[in-house]
Amino acid sequence: MTDSLPMVTFPDGRSVCALGQGTWHMGERNGDFAAEVDSLRAGIDLGLTLIDTAEMYGGAENVVGEAVKGRRDDVYIVSKVVPSNASSKGIVQACEGSLQRLGVERIDLYLLHWRGRHPLAETVEAFERLQEAGKIGAWGVSNFDVDDMEELREVRGGGAVATNQVLYNLARRGIEFDLLPWSESAGVPVMAYSPFDEGRLLSEPVLAEIAARHGATAAQVALSFLLRRTNVVAIPKSGSAVRLRENRKAIDLRLTSDDLALLDNAFPPPVSKQPLEMI
Ligand SMILES: NC(=O)c1ccc[n+]([C@@H]2O[C@H](COP(=O)([O-])OP(=O)(O)OC[C@H]3O[C@@H](n4cnc5c(N)ncnc54)[C@H](OP(=O)(O)O)[C@@H]3O)[C@@H](O)[C@H]2O)c1
């Protein structure tokens, strides 16, 4: 397994490994808590130090909090505020709640989970105040399409957006038509969520076929497809240390042009604008 990790740099200059860890559905069952903490720790040991969570994910922030105890400086924590809390006042309370569950003094990157009824200008101003107070490092958004990003960048302070976290995997390639090129030219990294399409992708025969050529697995092929891009951070979720190790090895896999042609055939890239998909 290679020691060198592909890195992505956010606009504030902070670099993170392009392969991170998701946490949705963690903390939902008490009996899984210890294994989930262990798997996040195993991931951190492997260099997968960006951990994505959200106030909406129930107990997931508590799992992350336990996993990062004693190693806060090794990790880059991303959390999200639900849109109904993204007002001047609501966001302060929501952020405090996340900080408490995480057991940390600062969230490295705090995202608006999706667009809601509060004006973007109000949310951006609230993010800035949290930054000034040292509660968050940077801020960003999630589930924003190109028109939302353009509107955001028109808002005072909106140009500081650090990332846009969106659904992106082989079966959901719509953003390749416009949002991905837009993000590349704007210098805003994209965080690809549900890189396995919540696991569904992994039973696609073409992934098994390509994996067999490389002595790899379907999960590694799905991740390698995303990791080819220099502006994308993929955040697969696994509650198993064994599967995390498997996912980490995707960094060593190089897909050939033949592999990519097979993938294009099975999952054609978009030829026109697709509305942004969300899970
Ligand atoms: N911003 C948003 O609106 C948004 C929406 C959805 C998700 N997210 C974030 O993105 C993260 C990832 O997305 P996701 O959790 O929806 O789905 P995902 O990462 O595409 O898939 C997770 C599923 O794949 C399984 N898995 C992981 N590694 C595997 C492997 N090597 N082989 C076989 N199965 C494997 C996991 O099972 P095990 O756990 O048993 O390994 C789990 O069932 C989330 O956890 C969350 O942090 C953000």
mmCIF file of C-alpha atoms and ligand atoms in Angstrom:
data_model
loop_
_atom_site.group_PDB
_atom_site.id
_atom_site.type_symbol
_atom_site.label_atom_id
_atom_site.label_comp_id
_atom_site.label_asym_id
_atom_site.label_seq_id
_atom_site.Cartn_x
_atom_site.Cartn_y
_atom_site.Cartn_z
ATOM 1 C CA MET A 1 0.000 0.000 0.000
ATOM 2 C CA THR A 2 1.470 3.349 -1.039
ATOM 3 C CA ASP A 3 2.296 5.875 1.670
ATOM 4 C CA SER A 4 1.670 8.853 -0.543
ATOM 5 C CA LEU A 5 -1.873 10.151 -0.371
ATOM 6 C CA PRO A 6 -3.646 12.212 -3.034
ATOM 7 C CA MET A 7 -4.405 15.618 -1.537
ATOM 8 C CA VAL A 8 -7.016 18.268 -2.280
ATOM 9 C CA THR A 9 -6.484 21.868 -1.199
ATOM 10 C CA PHE A 10 -9.333 24.067 -0.018
ATOM 11 C CA PRO A 11 -9.344 27.786 -0.937
ATOM 12 C CA ASP A 12 -7.934 28.724 2.503
ATOM 13 C CA GLY A 13 -4.836 26.642 1.748
ATOM 14 C CA ARG A 14 -5.700 23.699 4.009
ATOM 15 C CA SER A 15 -4.961 20.358 2.310
ATOM 16 C CA VAL A 16 -6.779 17.107 3.063
ATOM 17 C CA CYS A 17 -6.557 13.547 1.775
ATOM 18 C CA ALA A 18 -8.864 13.106 -1.232
ATOM 19 C CA LEU A 19 -10.297 10.005 0.443
ATOM 20 C CA GLY A 20 -12.220 10.762 3.626
ATOM 21 C CA GLN A 21 -14.768 8.975 5.784
ATOM 22 C CA GLY A 22 -18.553 9.356 5.892
ATOM 23 C CA THR A 23 -20.639 8.674 9.002
ATOM 24 C CA TRP A 24 -24.305 8.624 7.985
ATOM 25 C CA HIS A 25 -26.212 5.903 9.946
ATOM 26 C CA MET A 26 -23.447 5.639 12.515
ATOM 27 C CA GLY A 27 -24.585 6.004 16.117
ATOM 28 C CA GLU A 28 -28.043 4.699 15.295
ATOM 29 C CA ARG A 29 -27.652 1.392 17.120
ATOM 30 C CA ASN A 30 -26.011 1.270 20.551
ATOM 31 C CA GLY A 31 -24.541 -2.152 19.883
ATOM 32 C CA ASP A 32 -22.544 -0.849 16.907
ATOM 33 C CA PHE A 33 -21.002 2.130 18.717
ATOM 34 C CA ALA A 34 -17.651 0.540 19.644
ATOM 35 C CA ALA A 35 -17.126 -1.018 16.194
ATOM 36 C CA GLU A 36 -17.946 2.291 14.510
ATOM 37 C CA VAL A 37 -15.489 4.157 16.727
ATOM 38 C CA ASP A 38 -12.853 1.510 15.943
ATOM 39 C CA SER A 39 -13.453 1.765 12.204
ATOM 40 C CA LEU A 40 -13.142 5.581 12.223
ATOM 41 C CA ARG A 41 -9.909 5.249 14.223
ATOM 42 C CA ALA A 42 -8.603 2.631 11.801
ATOM 43 C CA GLY A 43 -9.377 5.034 8.976
ATOM 44 C CA ILE A 44 -7.505 7.859 10.688
ATOM 45 C CA ASP A 45 -4.523 5.513 11.143
ATOM 46 C CA LEU A 46 -4.639 4.863 7.389
ATOM 47 C CA GLY A 47 -4.500 8.587 6.642
ATOM 48 C CA LEU A 48 -8.240 9.063 5.961
ATOM 49 C CA THR A 49 -8.347 12.009 8.303
ATOM 50 C CA LEU A 50 -11.274 13.980 6.873
ATOM 51 C CA ILE A 51 -14.414 12.846 8.686
ATOM 52 C CA ASP A 52 -17.796 13.985 7.417
ATOM 53 C CA THR A 53 -20.770 14.152 9.751
ATOM 54 C CA ALA A 54 -23.868 16.284 10.376
ATOM 55 C CA GLU A 55 -26.259 17.336 13.106
ATOM 56 C CA MET A 56 -28.929 15.541 11.069
ATOM 57 C CA TYR A 57 -27.168 12.162 11.422
ATOM 58 C CA GLY A 58 -28.517 11.605 14.930
ATOM 59 C CA GLY A 59 -25.793 10.022 17.054
ATOM 60 C CA ALA A 60 -23.039 10.082 14.402
ATOM 61 C CA GLU A 61 -21.406 13.178 15.894
ATOM 62 C CA ASN A 62 -21.084 11.313 19.209
ATOM 63 C CA VAL A 63 -19.321 8.440 17.452
ATOM 64 C CA VAL A 64 -16.933 10.897 15.783
ATOM 65 C CA GLY A 65 -16.350 12.624 19.134
ATOM 66 C CA GLU A 66 -15.313 9.332 20.738
ATOM 67 C CA ALA A 67 -13.112 8.392 17.761
ATOM 68 C CA VAL A 68 -11.149 11.659 17.791
ATOM 69 C CA LYS A 69 -10.538 11.734 21.553
ATOM 70 C CA GLY A 70 -6.825 12.284 22.117
ATOM 71 C CA ARG A 71 -6.115 12.863 18.424
ATOM 72 C CA ARG A 72 -8.044 16.008 17.572
ATOM 73 C CA ASP A 73 -5.097 17.517 15.719
ATOM 74 C CA ASP A 74 -4.842 14.513 13.382
ATOM 75 C CA VAL A 75 -8.312 14.973 11.910
ATOM 76 C CA TYR A 76 -10.268 17.415 9.784
ATOM 77 C CA ILE A 77 -13.891 17.451 10.940
ATOM 78 C CA VAL A 78 -16.698 18.413 8.587
ATOM 79 C CA SER A 79 -20.203 18.874 9.975
ATOM 80 C CA LYS A 80 -23.418 20.381 8.665
ATOM 81 C CA VAL A 81 -26.234 22.584 9.838
ATOM 82 C CA VAL A 82 -29.779 21.717 8.738
ATOM 83 C CA PRO A 83 -31.363 24.541 6.696
ATOM 84 C CA SER A 84 -34.058 25.269 9.275
ATOM 85 C CA ASN A 85 -31.271 26.160 11.744
ATOM 86 C CA ALA A 86 -29.276 28.290 9.283
ATOM 87 C CA SER A 87 -30.493 31.674 10.574
ATOM 88 C CA SER A 88 -28.396 34.240 12.498
ATOM 89 C CA LYS A 89 -29.517 32.906 15.857
ATOM 90 C CA GLY A 90 -30.319 29.299 14.994
ATOM 91 C CA ILE A 91 -26.884 28.558 13.617
ATOM 92 C CA VAL A 92 -25.123 29.555 16.844
ATOM 93 C CA GLN A 93 -27.194 27.073 18.822
ATOM 94 C CA ALA A 94 -26.858 24.370 16.172
ATOM 95 C CA CYS A 95 -23.088 24.797 16.053
ATOM 96 C CA GLU A 96 -22.825 24.643 19.849
ATOM 97 C CA GLY A 97 -24.841 21.410 19.803
ATOM 98 C CA SER A 98 -22.506 19.860 17.226
ATOM 99 C CA LEU A 99 -19.400 21.021 19.127
ATOM 100 C CA GLN A 100 -20.716 19.433 22.298
ATOM 101 C CA ARG A 101 -21.579 16.120 20.661
ATOM 102 C CA LEU A 102 -18.206 16.097 18.916
ATOM 103 C CA GLY A 103 -16.403 17.099 22.122
ATOM 104 C CA VAL A 104 -14.214 19.587 20.249
ATOM 105 C CA GLU A 105 -13.743 23.359 20.351
ATOM 106 C CA ARG A 106 -13.826 23.882 16.615
ATOM 107 C CA ILE A 107 -15.372 22.316 13.524
ATOM 108 C CA ASP A 108 -12.868 22.555 10.661
ATOM 109 C CA LEU A 109 -15.460 22.900 7.917
ATOM 110 C CA TYR A 110 -19.129 23.677 8.550
ATOM 111 C CA LEU A 111 -21.635 23.208 5.720
ATOM 112 C CA LEU A 112 -25.181 24.295 4.992
ATOM 113 C CA HIS A 113 -26.711 20.833 4.406
ATOM 114 C CA TRP A 114 -29.009 21.997 1.601
ATOM 115 C CA ARG A 115 -30.769 25.215 0.625
ATOM 116 C CA GLY A 116 -33.673 26.241 2.818
ATOM 117 C CA ARG A 117 -35.844 29.244 3.533
ATOM 118 C CA HIS A 118 -33.247 31.447 5.257
ATOM 119 C CA PRO A 119 -31.581 33.931 2.868
ATOM 120 C CA LEU A 120 -28.072 32.928 1.822
ATOM 121 C CA ALA A 121 -26.783 36.360 2.901
ATOM 122 C CA GLU A 122 -27.965 35.718 6.469
ATOM 123 C CA THR A 123 -26.382 32.259 6.583
ATOM 124 C CA VAL A 124 -23.059 33.502 5.168
ATOM 125 C CA GLU A 125 -22.937 36.307 7.713
ATOM 126 C CA ALA A 126 -23.683 33.800 10.484
ATOM 127 C CA PHE A 127 -20.882 31.515 9.213
ATOM 128 C CA GLU A 128 -18.505 34.509 9.278
ATOM 129 C CA ARG A 129 -19.397 35.255 12.884
ATOM 130 C CA LEU A 130 -18.766 31.626 13.872
ATOM 131 C CA GLN A 131 -15.410 31.856 12.132
ATOM 132 C CA GLU A 132 -14.519 35.059 13.980
ATOM 133 C CA ALA A 133 -15.474 33.362 17.247
ATOM 134 C CA GLY A 134 -13.149 30.457 16.394
ATOM 135 C CA LYS A 135 -16.000 27.926 16.429
ATOM 136 C CA ILE A 136 -15.450 26.908 12.808
ATOM 137 C CA GLY A 137 -12.433 27.011 10.513
ATOM 138 C CA ALA A 138 -14.077 27.360 7.109
ATOM 139 C CA TRP A 139 -17.609 27.114 5.754
ATOM 140 C CA GLY A 140 -19.231 25.622 2.688
ATOM 141 C CA VAL A 141 -22.438 24.243 1.234
ATOM 142 C CA SER A 142 -23.998 20.973 0.175
ATOM 143 C CA ASN A 143 -26.459 20.001 -2.563
ATOM 144 C CA PHE A 144 -25.963 23.280 -4.436
ATOM 145 C CA ASP A 145 -26.314 23.270 -8.238
ATOM 146 C CA VAL A 146 -24.506 25.726 -10.535
ATOM 147 C CA ASP A 147 -27.220 28.396 -10.277
ATOM 148 C CA ASP A 148 -27.145 28.150 -6.466
ATOM 149 C CA MET A 149 -23.347 28.498 -6.468
ATOM 150 C CA GLU A 150 -23.521 31.529 -8.718
ATOM 151 C CA GLU A 151 -26.153 33.122 -6.496
ATOM 152 C CA LEU A 152 -24.028 32.360 -3.443
ATOM 153 C CA ARG A 153 -20.963 34.008 -4.947
ATOM 154 C CA GLU A 154 -23.018 37.187 -5.538
ATOM 155 C CA VAL A 155 -23.782 37.424 -1.808
ATOM 156 C CA ARG A 156 -21.380 39.528 0.297
ATOM 157 C CA GLY A 157 -18.692 37.166 1.571
ATOM 158 C CA GLY A 158 -20.068 34.299 -0.550
ATOM 159 C CA GLY A 159 -16.816 34.005 -2.507
ATOM 160 C CA ALA A 160 -15.203 32.395 0.543
ATOM 161 C CA VAL A 161 -17.190 29.163 0.071
ATOM 162 C CA ALA A 162 -14.733 26.307 0.683
ATOM 163 C CA THR A 163 -16.573 23.358 -0.861
ATOM 164 C CA ASN A 164 -19.822 22.020 -2.254
ATOM 165 C CA GLN A 165 -20.723 18.505 -1.100
ATOM 166 C CA VAL A 166 -22.892 16.728 -3.662
ATOM 167 C CA LEU A 167 -24.046 13.298 -4.774
ATOM 168 C CA TYR A 168 -21.457 11.990 -7.220
ATOM 169 C CA ASN A 169 -20.638 8.451 -8.230
ATOM 170 C CA LEU A 170 -20.548 6.320 -11.392
ATOM 171 C CA ALA A 171 -24.323 5.958 -11.439
ATOM 172 C CA ARG A 172 -24.878 9.694 -10.808
ATOM 173 C CA ARG A 173 -22.589 11.521 -13.193
ATOM 174 C CA GLY A 174 -24.824 14.516 -13.938
ATOM 175 C CA ILE A 175 -22.431 17.028 -12.362
ATOM 176 C CA GLU A 176 -19.749 16.184 -14.935
ATOM 177 C CA PHE A 177 -21.700 18.252 -17.463
ATOM 178 C CA ASP A 178 -21.616 21.580 -15.636
ATOM 179 C CA LEU A 179 -21.134 21.674 -11.871
ATOM 180 C CA LEU A 180 -17.793 19.860 -11.877
ATOM 181 C CA PRO A 181 -16.208 22.065 -14.589
ATOM 182 C CA TRP A 182 -17.708 25.137 -12.889
ATOM 183 C CA SER A 183 -16.183 24.096 -9.551
ATOM 184 C CA GLU A 184 -12.803 23.403 -11.130
ATOM 185 C CA SER A 185 -12.640 26.827 -12.741
ATOM 186 C CA ALA A 186 -13.877 28.539 -9.558
ATOM 187 C CA GLY A 187 -11.293 26.647 -7.454
ATOM 188 C CA VAL A 188 -13.974 25.170 -5.189
ATOM 189 C CA PRO A 189 -13.325 21.471 -4.422
ATOM 190 C CA VAL A 190 -16.293 19.119 -4.641
ATOM 191 C CA MET A 191 -16.937 16.547 -1.934
ATOM 192 C CA ALA A 192 -18.506 13.451 -3.520
ATOM 193 C CA TYR A 193 -21.016 11.860 -1.190
ATOM 194 C CA SER A 194 -22.445 8.329 -1.492
ATOM 195 C CA PRO A 195 -19.532 7.223 -3.721
ATOM 196 C CA PHE A 196 -20.998 3.684 -3.746
ATOM 197 C CA ASP A 197 -24.528 5.000 -4.307
ATOM 198 C CA GLU A 198 -25.215 3.779 -0.752
ATOM 199 C CA GLY A 199 -23.790 0.375 -1.671
ATOM 200 C CA ARG A 200 -26.008 -0.271 -4.720
ATOM 201 C CA LEU A 201 -23.173 0.312 -7.208
ATOM 202 C CA LEU A 202 -21.089 -2.491 -5.805
ATOM 203 C CA SER A 203 -23.194 -5.249 -7.356
ATOM 204 C CA GLU A 204 -22.832 -3.873 -10.908
ATOM 205 C CA PRO A 205 -21.165 -6.604 -13.044
ATOM 206 C CA VAL A 206 -18.917 -4.136 -14.900
ATOM 207 C CA LEU A 207 -17.237 -3.149 -11.652
ATOM 208 C CA ALA A 208 -16.524 -6.805 -10.867
ATOM 209 C CA GLU A 209 -15.143 -7.293 -14.386
ATOM 210 C CA ILE A 210 -12.739 -4.347 -14.099
ATOM 211 C CA ALA A 211 -11.833 -5.259 -10.526
ATOM 212 C CA ALA A 212 -10.876 -8.796 -11.663
ATOM 213 C CA ARG A 213 -8.415 -7.367 -14.212
ATOM 214 C CA HIS A 214 -6.551 -5.599 -11.415
ATOM 215 C CA GLY A 215 -6.939 -8.080 -8.557
ATOM 216 C CA ALA A 216 -9.024 -5.358 -6.940
ATOM 217 C CA THR A 217 -12.603 -5.052 -5.664
ATOM 218 C CA ALA A 218 -15.711 -3.310 -6.984
ATOM 219 C CA ALA A 219 -15.482 -0.758 -4.159
ATOM 220 C CA GLN A 220 -11.920 0.118 -5.161
ATOM 221 C CA VAL A 221 -12.971 0.612 -8.796
ATOM 222 C CA ALA A 222 -15.841 2.914 -7.753
ATOM 223 C CA LEU A 223 -13.487 5.003 -5.602
ATOM 224 C CA SER A 224 -10.651 5.045 -8.108
ATOM 225 C CA PHE A 225 -13.040 6.492 -10.690
ATOM 226 C CA LEU A 226 -13.590 9.499 -8.379
ATOM 227 C CA LEU A 227 -10.016 9.814 -7.150
ATOM 228 C CA ARG A 228 -8.729 10.414 -10.701
ATOM 229 C CA ARG A 229 -9.998 13.965 -10.385
ATOM 230 C CA THR A 230 -7.794 16.494 -8.671
ATOM 231 C CA ASN A 231 -10.643 18.603 -7.297
ATOM 232 C CA VAL A 232 -12.759 15.873 -5.682
ATOM 233 C CA VAL A 233 -12.797 14.453 -2.145
ATOM 234 C CA ALA A 234 -14.682 11.142 -1.857
ATOM 235 C CA ILE A 235 -16.270 10.284 1.488
ATOM 236 C CA PRO A 236 -17.338 6.617 1.571
ATOM 237 C CA LYS A 237 -18.885 5.375 4.780
ATOM 238 C CA SER A 238 -17.890 2.083 6.329
ATOM 239 C CA GLY A 239 -18.482 0.832 9.816
ATOM 240 C CA SER A 240 -15.927 -1.945 9.299
ATOM 241 C CA ALA A 241 -12.174 -1.564 9.751
ATOM 242 C CA VAL A 242 -11.614 -4.360 7.195
ATOM 243 C CA ARG A 243 -13.620 -2.590 4.495
ATOM 244 C CA LEU A 244 -11.940 0.717 5.344
ATOM 245 C CA ARG A 245 -8.590 -0.871 4.646
ATOM 246 C CA GLU A 246 -9.961 -2.180 1.374
ATOM 247 C CA ASN A 247 -11.235 1.302 0.482
ATOM 248 C CA ARG A 248 -7.889 2.886 1.352
ATOM 249 C CA LYS A 249 -6.193 0.606 -1.196
ATOM 250 C CA ALA A 250 -8.269 2.263 -3.944
ATOM 251 C CA ILE A 251 -5.592 4.960 -3.860
ATOM 252 C CA ASP A 252 -3.149 2.466 -5.414
ATOM 253 C CA LEU A 253 -5.480 1.455 -8.252
ATOM 254 C CA ARG A 254 -4.941 3.116 -11.641
ATOM 255 C CA LEU A 255 -7.808 2.612 -14.066
ATOM 256 C CA THR A 256 -6.700 2.230 -17.702
ATOM 257 C CA SER A 257 -8.312 3.917 -20.699
ATOM 258 C CA ASP A 258 -9.932 0.531 -21.516
ATOM 259 C CA ASP A 259 -11.419 0.375 -18.022
ATOM 260 C CA LEU A 260 -12.728 3.923 -18.340
ATOM 261 C CA ALA A 261 -14.284 3.147 -21.722
ATOM 262 C CA LEU A 262 -16.098 0.165 -20.200
ATOM 263 C CA LEU A 263 -17.353 2.364 -17.377
ATOM 264 C CA ASP A 264 -18.519 5.045 -19.831
ATOM 265 C CA ASN A 265 -20.398 2.385 -21.724
ATOM 266 C CA ALA A 266 -22.151 1.101 -18.596
ATOM 267 C CA PHE A 267 -22.653 4.545 -17.018
ATOM 268 C CA PRO A 268 -22.695 7.085 -19.852
ATOM 269 C CA PRO A 269 -21.447 10.569 -18.996
ATOM 270 C CA PRO A 270 -24.093 13.315 -19.319
ATOM 271 C CA VAL A 271 -24.521 15.040 -22.680
ATOM 272 C CA SER A 272 -26.885 17.737 -21.406
ATOM 273 C CA LYS A 273 -27.748 19.535 -18.186
ATOM 274 C CA GLN A 274 -29.143 17.185 -15.506
ATOM 275 C CA PRO A 275 -30.912 18.562 -12.438
ATOM 276 C CA LEU A 276 -28.712 17.992 -9.397
ATOM 277 C CA GLU A 277 -29.684 14.733 -7.721
ATOM 278 C CA MET A 278 -29.867 14.428 -3.941
ATOM 279 C CA ILE A 279 -30.206 11.598 -1.469
HETATM 280 N N1 LIG B 1 -24.496 16.120 2.106
HETATM 281 C C1 LIG B 1 -25.448 15.225 1.977
HETATM 282 O O1 LIG B 1 -26.615 15.548 1.710
HETATM 283 C C2 LIG B 1 -25.103 13.770 2.117
HETATM 284 C C3 LIG B 1 -26.038 12.788 1.721
HETATM 285 C C4 LIG B 1 -25.659 11.452 1.853
HETATM 286 C C5 LIG B 1 -24.421 11.098 2.363
HETATM 287 N N2 LIG B 1 -23.547 12.074 2.791
HETATM 288 C C6 LIG B 1 -22.223 11.728 3.371
HETATM 289 O O2 LIG B 1 -21.549 10.839 2.482
HETATM 290 C C7 LIG B 1 -21.176 9.660 3.184
HETATM 291 C C8 LIG B 1 -21.129 8.446 2.262
HETATM 292 O O3 LIG B 1 -22.378 8.216 1.658
HETATM 293 P P1 LIG B 1 -23.374 7.020 2.114
HETATM 294 O O4 LIG B 1 -23.085 6.623 3.505
HETATM 295 O O5 LIG B 1 -24.741 7.518 1.778
HETATM 296 O O6 LIG B 1 -23.099 5.839 1.112
HETATM 297 P P2 LIG B 1 -21.803 5.138 0.475
HETATM 298 O O7 LIG B 1 -20.563 5.584 1.126
HETATM 299 O O8 LIG B 1 -21.963 5.269 -0.991
HETATM 300 O O9 LIG B 1 -22.109 3.615 0.838
HETATM 301 C C9 LIG B 1 -22.103 3.160 2.160
HETATM 302 C C10 LIG B 1 -22.442 1.681 2.150
HETATM 303 O O10 LIG B 1 -21.397 0.963 1.471
HETATM 304 C C11 LIG B 1 -20.924 -0.077 2.340
HETATM 305 N N3 LIG B 1 -19.484 -0.238 2.095
HETATM 306 C C12 LIG B 1 -18.466 0.600 2.410
HETATM 307 N N4 LIG B 1 -17.284 0.133 1.981
HETATM 308 C C13 LIG B 1 -17.562 -1.060 1.380
HETATM 309 C C14 LIG B 1 -16.770 -2.036 0.744
HETATM 310 N N5 LIG B 1 -15.448 -1.890 0.613
HETATM 311 N N6 LIG B 1 -17.379 -3.138 0.239
HETATM 312 C C15 LIG B 1 -18.714 -3.315 0.359
HETATM 313 N N7 LIG B 1 -19.528 -2.418 0.950
HETATM 314 C C16 LIG B 1 -18.956 -1.295 1.460
HETATM 315 C C17 LIG B 1 -21.232 0.377 3.740
HETATM 316 O O11 LIG B 1 -21.408 -0.722 4.598
HETATM 317 P P3 LIG B 1 -20.527 -0.928 5.930
HETATM 318 O O12 LIG B 1 -20.660 0.314 6.756
HETATM 319 O O13 LIG B 1 -21.141 -2.131 6.551
HETATM 320 O O14 LIG B 1 -19.103 -1.155 5.469
HETATM 321 C C18 LIG B 1 -22.559 1.108 3.535
HETATM 322 O O15 LIG B 1 -23.636 0.192 3.533
HETATM 323 C C19 LIG B 1 -22.242 9.567 4.282
HETATM 324 O O16 LIG B 1 -21.901 8.627 5.284
HETATM 325 C C20 LIG B 1 -22.321 11.008 4.712
HETATM 326 O O17 LIG B 1 -21.226 11.318 5.556
HETATM 327 C C21 LIG B 1 -23.874 13.405 2.639
#
